[in-house]
PDB file of C-alpha atoms in Angstrom:
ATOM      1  CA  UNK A 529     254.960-143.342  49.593  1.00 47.00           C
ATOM      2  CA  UNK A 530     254.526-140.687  52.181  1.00 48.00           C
ATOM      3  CA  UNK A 531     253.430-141.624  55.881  1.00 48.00           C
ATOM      4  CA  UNK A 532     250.288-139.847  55.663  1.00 48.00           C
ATOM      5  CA  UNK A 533     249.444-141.332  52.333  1.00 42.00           C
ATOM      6  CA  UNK A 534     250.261-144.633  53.712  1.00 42.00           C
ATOM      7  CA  UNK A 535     248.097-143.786  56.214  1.00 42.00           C
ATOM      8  CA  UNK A 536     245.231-142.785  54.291  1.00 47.00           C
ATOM      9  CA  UNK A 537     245.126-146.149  52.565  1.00 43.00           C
ATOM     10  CA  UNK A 538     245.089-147.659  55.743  1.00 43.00           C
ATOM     11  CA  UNK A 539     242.157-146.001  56.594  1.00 42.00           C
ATOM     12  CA  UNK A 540     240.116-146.213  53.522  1.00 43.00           C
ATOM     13  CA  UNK A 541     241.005-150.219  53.162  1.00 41.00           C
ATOM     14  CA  UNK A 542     239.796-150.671  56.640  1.00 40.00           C
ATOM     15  CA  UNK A 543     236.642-148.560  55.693  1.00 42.00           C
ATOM     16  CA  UNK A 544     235.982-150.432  52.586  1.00 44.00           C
ATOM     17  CA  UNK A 545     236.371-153.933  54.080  1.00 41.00           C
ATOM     18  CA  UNK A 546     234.189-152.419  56.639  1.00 41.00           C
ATOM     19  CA  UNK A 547     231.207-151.340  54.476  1.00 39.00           C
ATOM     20  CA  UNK A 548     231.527-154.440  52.545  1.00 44.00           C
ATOM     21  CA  UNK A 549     230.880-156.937  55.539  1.00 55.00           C
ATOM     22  CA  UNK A 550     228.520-154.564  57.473  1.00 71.00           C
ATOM     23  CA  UNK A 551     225.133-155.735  58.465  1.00 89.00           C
ATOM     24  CA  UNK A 552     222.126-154.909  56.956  1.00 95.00           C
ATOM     25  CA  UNK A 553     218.311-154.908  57.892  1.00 97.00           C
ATOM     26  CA  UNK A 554     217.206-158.743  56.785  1.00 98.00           C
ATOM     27  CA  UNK A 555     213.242-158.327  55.566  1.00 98.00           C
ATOM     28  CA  UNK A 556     211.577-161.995  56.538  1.00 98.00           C
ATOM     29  CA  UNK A 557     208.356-162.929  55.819  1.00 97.00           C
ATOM     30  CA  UNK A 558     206.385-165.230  58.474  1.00 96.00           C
ATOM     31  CA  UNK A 559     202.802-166.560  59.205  1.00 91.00           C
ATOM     32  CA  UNK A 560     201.226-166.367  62.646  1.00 89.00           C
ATOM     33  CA  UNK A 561     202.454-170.221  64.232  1.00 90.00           C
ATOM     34  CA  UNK A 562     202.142-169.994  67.843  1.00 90.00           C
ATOM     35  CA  UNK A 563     204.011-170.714  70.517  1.00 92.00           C
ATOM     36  CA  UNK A 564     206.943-170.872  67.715  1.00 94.00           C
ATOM     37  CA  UNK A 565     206.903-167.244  66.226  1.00 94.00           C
ATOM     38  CA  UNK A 566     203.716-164.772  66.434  1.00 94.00           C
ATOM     39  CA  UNK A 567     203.368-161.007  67.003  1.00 94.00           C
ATOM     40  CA  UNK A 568     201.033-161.834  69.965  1.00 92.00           C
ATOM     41  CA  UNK A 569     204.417-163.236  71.347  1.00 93.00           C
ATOM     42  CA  UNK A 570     206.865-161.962  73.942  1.00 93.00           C
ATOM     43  CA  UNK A 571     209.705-160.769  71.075  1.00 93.00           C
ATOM     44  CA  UNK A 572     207.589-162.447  68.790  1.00 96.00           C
ATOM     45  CA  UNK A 573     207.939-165.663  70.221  1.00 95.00           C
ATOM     46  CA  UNK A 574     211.547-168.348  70.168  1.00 96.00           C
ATOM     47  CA  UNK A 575     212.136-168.819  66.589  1.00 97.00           C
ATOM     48  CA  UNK A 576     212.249-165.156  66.539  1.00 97.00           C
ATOM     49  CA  UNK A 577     214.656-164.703  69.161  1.00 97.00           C
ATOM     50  CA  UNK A 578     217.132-167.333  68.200  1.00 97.00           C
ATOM     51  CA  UNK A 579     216.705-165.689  64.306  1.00 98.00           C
ATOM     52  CA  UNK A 580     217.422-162.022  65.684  1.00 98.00           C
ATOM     53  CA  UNK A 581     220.427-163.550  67.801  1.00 97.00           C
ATOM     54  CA  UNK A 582     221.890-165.325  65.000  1.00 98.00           C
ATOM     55  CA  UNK A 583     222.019-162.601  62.791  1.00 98.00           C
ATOM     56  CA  UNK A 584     222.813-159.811  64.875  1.00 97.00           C
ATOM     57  CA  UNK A 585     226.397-162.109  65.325  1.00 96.00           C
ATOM     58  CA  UNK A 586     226.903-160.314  62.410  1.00 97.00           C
ATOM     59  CA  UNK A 587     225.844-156.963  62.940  1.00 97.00           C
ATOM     60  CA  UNK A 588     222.625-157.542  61.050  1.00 98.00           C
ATOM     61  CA  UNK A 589     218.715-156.882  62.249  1.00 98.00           C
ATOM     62  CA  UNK A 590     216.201-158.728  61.912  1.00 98.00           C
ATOM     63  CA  UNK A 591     212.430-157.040  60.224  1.00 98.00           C
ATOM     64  CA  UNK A 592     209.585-159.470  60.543  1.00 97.00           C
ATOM     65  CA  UNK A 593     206.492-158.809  57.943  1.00 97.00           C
ATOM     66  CA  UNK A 594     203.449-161.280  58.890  1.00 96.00           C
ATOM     67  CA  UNK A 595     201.192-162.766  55.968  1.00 93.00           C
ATOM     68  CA  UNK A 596     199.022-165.534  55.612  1.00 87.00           C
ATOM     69  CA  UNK A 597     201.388-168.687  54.516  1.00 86.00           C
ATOM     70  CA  UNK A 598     199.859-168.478  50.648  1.00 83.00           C
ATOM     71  CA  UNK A 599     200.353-164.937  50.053  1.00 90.00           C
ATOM     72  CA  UNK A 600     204.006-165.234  52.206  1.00 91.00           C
ATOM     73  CA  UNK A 601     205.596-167.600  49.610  1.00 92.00           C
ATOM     74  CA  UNK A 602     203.883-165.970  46.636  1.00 94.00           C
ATOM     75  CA  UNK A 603     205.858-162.728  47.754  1.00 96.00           C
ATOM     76  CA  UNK A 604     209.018-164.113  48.490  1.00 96.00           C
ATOM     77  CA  UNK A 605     209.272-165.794  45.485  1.00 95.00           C
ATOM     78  CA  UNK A 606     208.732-162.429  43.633  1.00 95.00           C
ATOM     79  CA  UNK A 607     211.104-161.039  45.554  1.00 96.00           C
ATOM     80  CA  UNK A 608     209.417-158.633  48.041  1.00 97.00           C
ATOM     81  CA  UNK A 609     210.847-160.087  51.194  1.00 98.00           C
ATOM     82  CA  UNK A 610     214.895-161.699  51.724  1.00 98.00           C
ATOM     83  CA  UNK A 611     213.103-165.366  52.526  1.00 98.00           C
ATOM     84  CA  UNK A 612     211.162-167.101  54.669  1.00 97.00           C
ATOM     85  CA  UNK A 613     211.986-166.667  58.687  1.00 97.00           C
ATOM     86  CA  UNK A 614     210.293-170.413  59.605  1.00 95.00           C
ATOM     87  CA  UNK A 615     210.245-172.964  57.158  1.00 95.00           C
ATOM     88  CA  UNK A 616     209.793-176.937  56.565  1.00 94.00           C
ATOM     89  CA  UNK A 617     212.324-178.649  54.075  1.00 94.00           C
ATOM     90  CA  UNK A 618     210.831-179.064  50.808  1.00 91.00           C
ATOM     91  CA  UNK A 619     212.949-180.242  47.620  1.00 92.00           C
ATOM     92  CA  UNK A 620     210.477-177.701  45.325  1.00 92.00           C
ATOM     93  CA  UNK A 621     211.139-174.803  47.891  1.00 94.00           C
ATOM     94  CA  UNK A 622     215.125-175.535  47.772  1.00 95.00           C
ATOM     95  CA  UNK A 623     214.782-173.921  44.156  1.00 95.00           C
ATOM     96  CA  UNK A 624     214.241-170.609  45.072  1.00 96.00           C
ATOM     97  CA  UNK A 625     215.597-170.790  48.839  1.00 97.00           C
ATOM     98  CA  UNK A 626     218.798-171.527  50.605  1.00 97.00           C
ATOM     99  CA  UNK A 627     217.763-173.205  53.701  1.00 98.00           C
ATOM    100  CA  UNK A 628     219.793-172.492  57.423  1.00 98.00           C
ATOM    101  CA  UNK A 629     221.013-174.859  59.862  1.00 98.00           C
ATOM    102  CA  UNK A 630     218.181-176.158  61.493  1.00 96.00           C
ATOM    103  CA  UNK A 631     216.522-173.783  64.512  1.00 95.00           C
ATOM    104  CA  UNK A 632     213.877-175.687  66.484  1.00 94.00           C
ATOM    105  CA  UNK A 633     212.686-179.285  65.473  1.00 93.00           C
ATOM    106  CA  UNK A 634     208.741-179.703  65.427  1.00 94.00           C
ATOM    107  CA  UNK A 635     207.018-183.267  66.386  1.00 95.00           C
ATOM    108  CA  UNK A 636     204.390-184.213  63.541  1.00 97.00           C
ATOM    109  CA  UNK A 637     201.364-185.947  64.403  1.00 97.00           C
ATOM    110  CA  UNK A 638     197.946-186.648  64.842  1.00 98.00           C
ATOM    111  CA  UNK A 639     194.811-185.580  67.007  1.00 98.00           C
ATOM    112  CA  UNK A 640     191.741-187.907  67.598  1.00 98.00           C
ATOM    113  CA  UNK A 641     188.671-187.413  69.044  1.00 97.00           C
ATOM    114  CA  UNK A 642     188.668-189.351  72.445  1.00 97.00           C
ATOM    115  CA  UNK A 643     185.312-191.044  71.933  1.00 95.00           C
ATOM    116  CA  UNK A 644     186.648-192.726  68.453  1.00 93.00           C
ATOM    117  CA  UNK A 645     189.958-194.048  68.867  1.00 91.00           C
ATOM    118  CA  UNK A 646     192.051-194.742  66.104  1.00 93.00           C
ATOM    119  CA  UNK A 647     195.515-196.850  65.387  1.00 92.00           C
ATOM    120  CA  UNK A 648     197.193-194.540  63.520  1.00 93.00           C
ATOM    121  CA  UNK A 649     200.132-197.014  62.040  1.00 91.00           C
ATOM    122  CA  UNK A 650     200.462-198.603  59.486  1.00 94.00           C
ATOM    123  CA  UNK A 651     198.543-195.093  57.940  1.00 96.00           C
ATOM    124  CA  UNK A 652     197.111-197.679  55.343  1.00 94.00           C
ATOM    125  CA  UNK A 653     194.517-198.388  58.078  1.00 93.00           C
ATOM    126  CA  UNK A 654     193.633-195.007  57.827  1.00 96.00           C
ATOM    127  CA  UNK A 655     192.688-194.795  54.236  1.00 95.00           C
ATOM    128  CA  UNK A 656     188.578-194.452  54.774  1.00 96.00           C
ATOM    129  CA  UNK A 657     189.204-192.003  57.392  1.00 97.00           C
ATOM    130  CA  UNK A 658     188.788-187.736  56.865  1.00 98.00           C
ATOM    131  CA  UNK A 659     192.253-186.160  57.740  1.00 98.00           C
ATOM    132  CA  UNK A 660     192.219-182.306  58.976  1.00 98.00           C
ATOM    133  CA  UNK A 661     195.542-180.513  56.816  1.00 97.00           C
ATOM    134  CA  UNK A 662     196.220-176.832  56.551  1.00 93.00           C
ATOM    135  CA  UNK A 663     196.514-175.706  53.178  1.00 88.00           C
ATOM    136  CA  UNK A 664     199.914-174.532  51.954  1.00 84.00           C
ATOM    137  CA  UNK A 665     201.652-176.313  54.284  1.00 88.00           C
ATOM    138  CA  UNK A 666     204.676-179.213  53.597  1.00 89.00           C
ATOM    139  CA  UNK A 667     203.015-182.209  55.311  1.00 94.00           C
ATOM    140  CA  UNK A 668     205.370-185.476  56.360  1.00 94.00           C
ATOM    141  CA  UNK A 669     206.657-187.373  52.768  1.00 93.00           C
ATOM    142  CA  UNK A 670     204.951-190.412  54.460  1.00 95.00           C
ATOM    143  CA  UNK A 671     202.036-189.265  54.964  1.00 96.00           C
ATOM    144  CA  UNK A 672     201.728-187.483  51.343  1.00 94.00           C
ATOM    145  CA  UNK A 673     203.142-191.071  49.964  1.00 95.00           C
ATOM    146  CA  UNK A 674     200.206-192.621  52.307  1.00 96.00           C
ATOM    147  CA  UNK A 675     197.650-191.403  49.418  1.00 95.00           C
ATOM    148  CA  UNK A 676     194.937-190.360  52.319  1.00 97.00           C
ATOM    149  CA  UNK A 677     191.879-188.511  52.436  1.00 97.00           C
ATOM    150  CA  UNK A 678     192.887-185.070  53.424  1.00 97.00           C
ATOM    151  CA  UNK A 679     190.161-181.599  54.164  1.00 97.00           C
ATOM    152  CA  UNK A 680     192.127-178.384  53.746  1.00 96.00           C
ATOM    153  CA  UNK A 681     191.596-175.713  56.112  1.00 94.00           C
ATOM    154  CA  UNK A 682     193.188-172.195  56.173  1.00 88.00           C
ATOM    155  CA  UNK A 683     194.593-173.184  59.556  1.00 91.00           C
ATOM    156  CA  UNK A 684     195.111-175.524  62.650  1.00 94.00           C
ATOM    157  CA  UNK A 685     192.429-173.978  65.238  1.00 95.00           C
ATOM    158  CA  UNK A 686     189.678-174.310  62.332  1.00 97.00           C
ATOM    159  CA  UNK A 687     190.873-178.201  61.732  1.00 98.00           C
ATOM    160  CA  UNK A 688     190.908-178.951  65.978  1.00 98.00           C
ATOM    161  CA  UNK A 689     187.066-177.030  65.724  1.00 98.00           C
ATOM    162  CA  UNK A 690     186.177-179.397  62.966  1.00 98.00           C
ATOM    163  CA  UNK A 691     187.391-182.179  64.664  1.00 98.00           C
ATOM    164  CA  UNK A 692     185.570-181.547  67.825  1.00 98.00           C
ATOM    165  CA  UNK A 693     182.609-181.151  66.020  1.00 98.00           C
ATOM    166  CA  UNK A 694     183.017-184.658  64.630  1.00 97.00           C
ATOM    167  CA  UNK A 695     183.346-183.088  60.939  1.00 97.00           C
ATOM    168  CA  UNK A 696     186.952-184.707  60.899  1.00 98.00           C
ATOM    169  CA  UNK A 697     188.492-187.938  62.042  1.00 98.00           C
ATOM    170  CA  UNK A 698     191.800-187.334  62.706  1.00 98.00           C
ATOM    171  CA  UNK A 699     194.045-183.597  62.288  1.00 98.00           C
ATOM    172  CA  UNK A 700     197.175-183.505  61.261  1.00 98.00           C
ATOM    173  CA  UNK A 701     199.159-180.978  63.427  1.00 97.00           C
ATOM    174  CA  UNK A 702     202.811-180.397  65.372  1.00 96.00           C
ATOM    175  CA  UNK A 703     202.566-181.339  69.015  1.00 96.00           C
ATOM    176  CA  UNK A 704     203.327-178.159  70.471  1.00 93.00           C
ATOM    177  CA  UNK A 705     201.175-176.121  68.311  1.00 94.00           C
ATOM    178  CA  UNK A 706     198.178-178.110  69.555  1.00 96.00           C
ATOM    179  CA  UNK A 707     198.558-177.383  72.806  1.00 94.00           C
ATOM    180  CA  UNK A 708     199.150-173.484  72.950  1.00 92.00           C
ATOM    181  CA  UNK A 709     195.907-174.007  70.506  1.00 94.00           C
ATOM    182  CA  UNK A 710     193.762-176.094  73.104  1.00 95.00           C
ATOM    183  CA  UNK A 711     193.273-172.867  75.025  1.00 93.00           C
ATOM    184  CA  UNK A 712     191.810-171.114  72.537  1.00 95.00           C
ATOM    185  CA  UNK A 713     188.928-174.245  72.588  1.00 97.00           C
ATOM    186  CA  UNK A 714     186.056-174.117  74.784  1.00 97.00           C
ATOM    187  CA  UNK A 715     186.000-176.558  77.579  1.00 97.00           C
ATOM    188  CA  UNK A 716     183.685-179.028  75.624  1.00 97.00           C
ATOM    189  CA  UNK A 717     186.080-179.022  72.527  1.00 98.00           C
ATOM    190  CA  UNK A 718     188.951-179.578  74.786  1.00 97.00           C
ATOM    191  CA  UNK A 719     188.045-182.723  76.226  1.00 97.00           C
ATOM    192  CA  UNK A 720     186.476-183.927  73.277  1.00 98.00           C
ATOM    193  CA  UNK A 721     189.789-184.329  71.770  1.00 98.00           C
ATOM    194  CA  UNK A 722     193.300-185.707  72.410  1.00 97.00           C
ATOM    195  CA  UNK A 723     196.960-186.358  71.113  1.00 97.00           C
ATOM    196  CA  UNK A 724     197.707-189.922  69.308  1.00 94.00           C
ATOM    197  CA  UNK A 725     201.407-191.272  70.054  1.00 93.00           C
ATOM    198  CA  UNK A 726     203.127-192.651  68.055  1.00 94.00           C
ATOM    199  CA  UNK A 727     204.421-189.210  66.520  1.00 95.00           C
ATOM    200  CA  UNK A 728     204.556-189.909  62.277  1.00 96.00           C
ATOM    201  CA  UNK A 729     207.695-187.365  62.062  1.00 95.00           C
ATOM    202  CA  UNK A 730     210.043-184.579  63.710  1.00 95.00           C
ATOM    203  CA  UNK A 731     210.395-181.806  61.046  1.00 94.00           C
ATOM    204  CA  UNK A 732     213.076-178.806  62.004  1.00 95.00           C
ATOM    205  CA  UNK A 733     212.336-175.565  61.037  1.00 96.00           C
ATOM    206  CA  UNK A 734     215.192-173.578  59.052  1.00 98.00           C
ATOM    207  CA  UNK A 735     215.434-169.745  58.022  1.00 98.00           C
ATOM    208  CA  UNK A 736     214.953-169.190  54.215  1.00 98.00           C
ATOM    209  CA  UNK A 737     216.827-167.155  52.255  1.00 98.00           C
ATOM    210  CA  UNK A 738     216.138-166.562  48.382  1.00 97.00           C
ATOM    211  CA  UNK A 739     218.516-167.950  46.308  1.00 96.00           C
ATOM    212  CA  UNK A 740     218.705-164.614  43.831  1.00 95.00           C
ATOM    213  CA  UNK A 741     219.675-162.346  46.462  1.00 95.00           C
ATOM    214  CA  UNK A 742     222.890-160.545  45.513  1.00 94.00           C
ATOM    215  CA  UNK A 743     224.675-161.082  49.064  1.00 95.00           C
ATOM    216  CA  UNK A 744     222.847-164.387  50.111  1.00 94.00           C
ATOM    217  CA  UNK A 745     225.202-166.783  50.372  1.00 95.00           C
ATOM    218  CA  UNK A 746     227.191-164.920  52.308  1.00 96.00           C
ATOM    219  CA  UNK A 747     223.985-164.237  54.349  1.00 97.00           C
ATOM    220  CA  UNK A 748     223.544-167.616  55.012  1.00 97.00           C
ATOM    221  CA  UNK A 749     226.937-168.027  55.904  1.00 97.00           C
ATOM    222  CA  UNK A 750     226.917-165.320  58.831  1.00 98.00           C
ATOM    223  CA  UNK A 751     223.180-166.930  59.760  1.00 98.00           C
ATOM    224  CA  UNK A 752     224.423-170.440  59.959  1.00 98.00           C
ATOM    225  CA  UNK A 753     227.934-169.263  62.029  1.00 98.00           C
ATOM    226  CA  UNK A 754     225.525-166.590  64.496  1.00 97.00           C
ATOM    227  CA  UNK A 755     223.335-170.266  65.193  1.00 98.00           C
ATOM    228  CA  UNK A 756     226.449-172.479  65.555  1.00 97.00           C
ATOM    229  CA  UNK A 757     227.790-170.052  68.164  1.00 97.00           C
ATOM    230  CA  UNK A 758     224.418-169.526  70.266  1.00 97.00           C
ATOM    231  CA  UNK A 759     224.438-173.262  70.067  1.00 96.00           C
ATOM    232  CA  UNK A 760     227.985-173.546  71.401  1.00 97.00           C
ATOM    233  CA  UNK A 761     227.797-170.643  74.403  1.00 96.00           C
ATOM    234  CA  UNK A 762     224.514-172.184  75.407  1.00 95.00           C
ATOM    235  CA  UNK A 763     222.294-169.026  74.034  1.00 95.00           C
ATOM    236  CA  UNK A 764     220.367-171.368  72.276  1.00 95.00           C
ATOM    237  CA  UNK A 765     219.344-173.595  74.915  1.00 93.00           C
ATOM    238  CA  UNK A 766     219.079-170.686  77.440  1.00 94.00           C
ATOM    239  CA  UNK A 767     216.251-169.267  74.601  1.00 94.00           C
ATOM    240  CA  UNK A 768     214.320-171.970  74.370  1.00 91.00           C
ATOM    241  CA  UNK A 769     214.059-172.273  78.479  1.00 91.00           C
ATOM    242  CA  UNK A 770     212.984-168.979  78.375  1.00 91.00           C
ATOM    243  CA  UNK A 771     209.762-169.281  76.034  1.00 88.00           C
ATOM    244  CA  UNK A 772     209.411-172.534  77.636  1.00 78.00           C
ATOM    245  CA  UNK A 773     209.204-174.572  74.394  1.00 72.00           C
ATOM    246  CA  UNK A 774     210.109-178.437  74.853  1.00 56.00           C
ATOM    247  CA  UNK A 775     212.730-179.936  72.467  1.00 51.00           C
TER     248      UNK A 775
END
């Protein structure tokens, strides 16, 4: 073999091995969950930022496409989008998604109105009571097990209205949500309601991906290593100081 044809080969192996591990544009599909991820948000919001990071460890970039949480699953699961950029653990979802490494873990729980306080444990003792859930959304396993009353809303600000109103007992909602929420209440509806300790669960949000893509595994792969090493340098931490979200 001649030295330029040995060199040749040289080149065109490193080109190939190249092209076959470059990135690629990753299409995710998200709802609007503030302070977590919304296009109202600073680079839409953390869970955005520590996605984008992850993934561009591996050369890729991340394309966000907001829909309402219905619609968003419908069109991943026909394929329209790569996955799902911020999503609970649920066994039927694991059929059609590989799910990440966890990003950010969200605190479960309830609010009451302040003028009708409730125990909320055991949650048989709230069996007579109307519980505020969002609809499409993959409540706590023991509070679906719990067998309660539930009124399904299309999201959390029209459940803390109701609630305020006195058309609900109790809303089931993550912590942190609530409060970026609260200032979209009006004074009165703010004080008429409040966060119940205990929290009923801490549920971590993963990426997505669907399981028929062609290249996700190894998608997943690059995700979960990009996460592991913003988690080790301290890019991860240093991201959630910076939108100011408590862990």
């Amino acid at each position: 073999m001649s030295r330029h044809l040995a060199a040749w080969l040289a080149l065109f192996t490193t080109l190939l091995c190249g092209s076959a591990h470059a990135g690629r544009v990753v299409n995710l599909a998200s709802t609007d969950y503030p302070p977590y991820f919304s296009p109202q948000l600073p680079g839409d919001g953390v869970v955005a930022a520590i996605t984008r990071a992850a993934l561009a460890k591996h050369g890729h970039t991340l394309k966000l496409h907001y829909r309402p949480w219905a619609r968003l699953i419908a069109e991943v699961k026909t394929g329209q989008f790569d996955g799902v950029m911020a999503v609970w653990y649920e066994p039927a979802r694991a059929e059609y998604l590989h799910y990440s490494l966890p990003l950010v873990n969200t605190v479960m729980g309830f609010y009451g109105r302040v003028d009708k306080p409730l125990a909320t444990l055991p949650l048989s003792a709230l069996r007579t009571q109307v519980i505020g859930t969002v609809r499409g959304y993959k409540n706590p396993d023991v509070f679906e097990q719990a067998g309660l009353k539930q009124e399904l809303a299309a999201d959390d600000l029209t459940n803390l209205r109701k609630l305020a109103a006195g058309r609900l007992d109790l809303v089931l909602i993550d912590k942190v949500l609530a409060q970026h929420l609260r200032s979209h209440l009006s004074p009165q509806e703010r004080q008429a309601i409040r966060w119940q300790d205990p929290p009923l669960e801490v549920m971590p949000l993963h990426v997505g991906l669907r399981r028929e893509l062609g290249d996700g595994e190894q998608l997943l792969a690059d995700f979960n290593d990009g996460l592991q090493t913003l988690r080790k340098n301290g890019q991860l931490a240093a991201l959630i100081r910076q939108y100011q979200l408590a862990q």
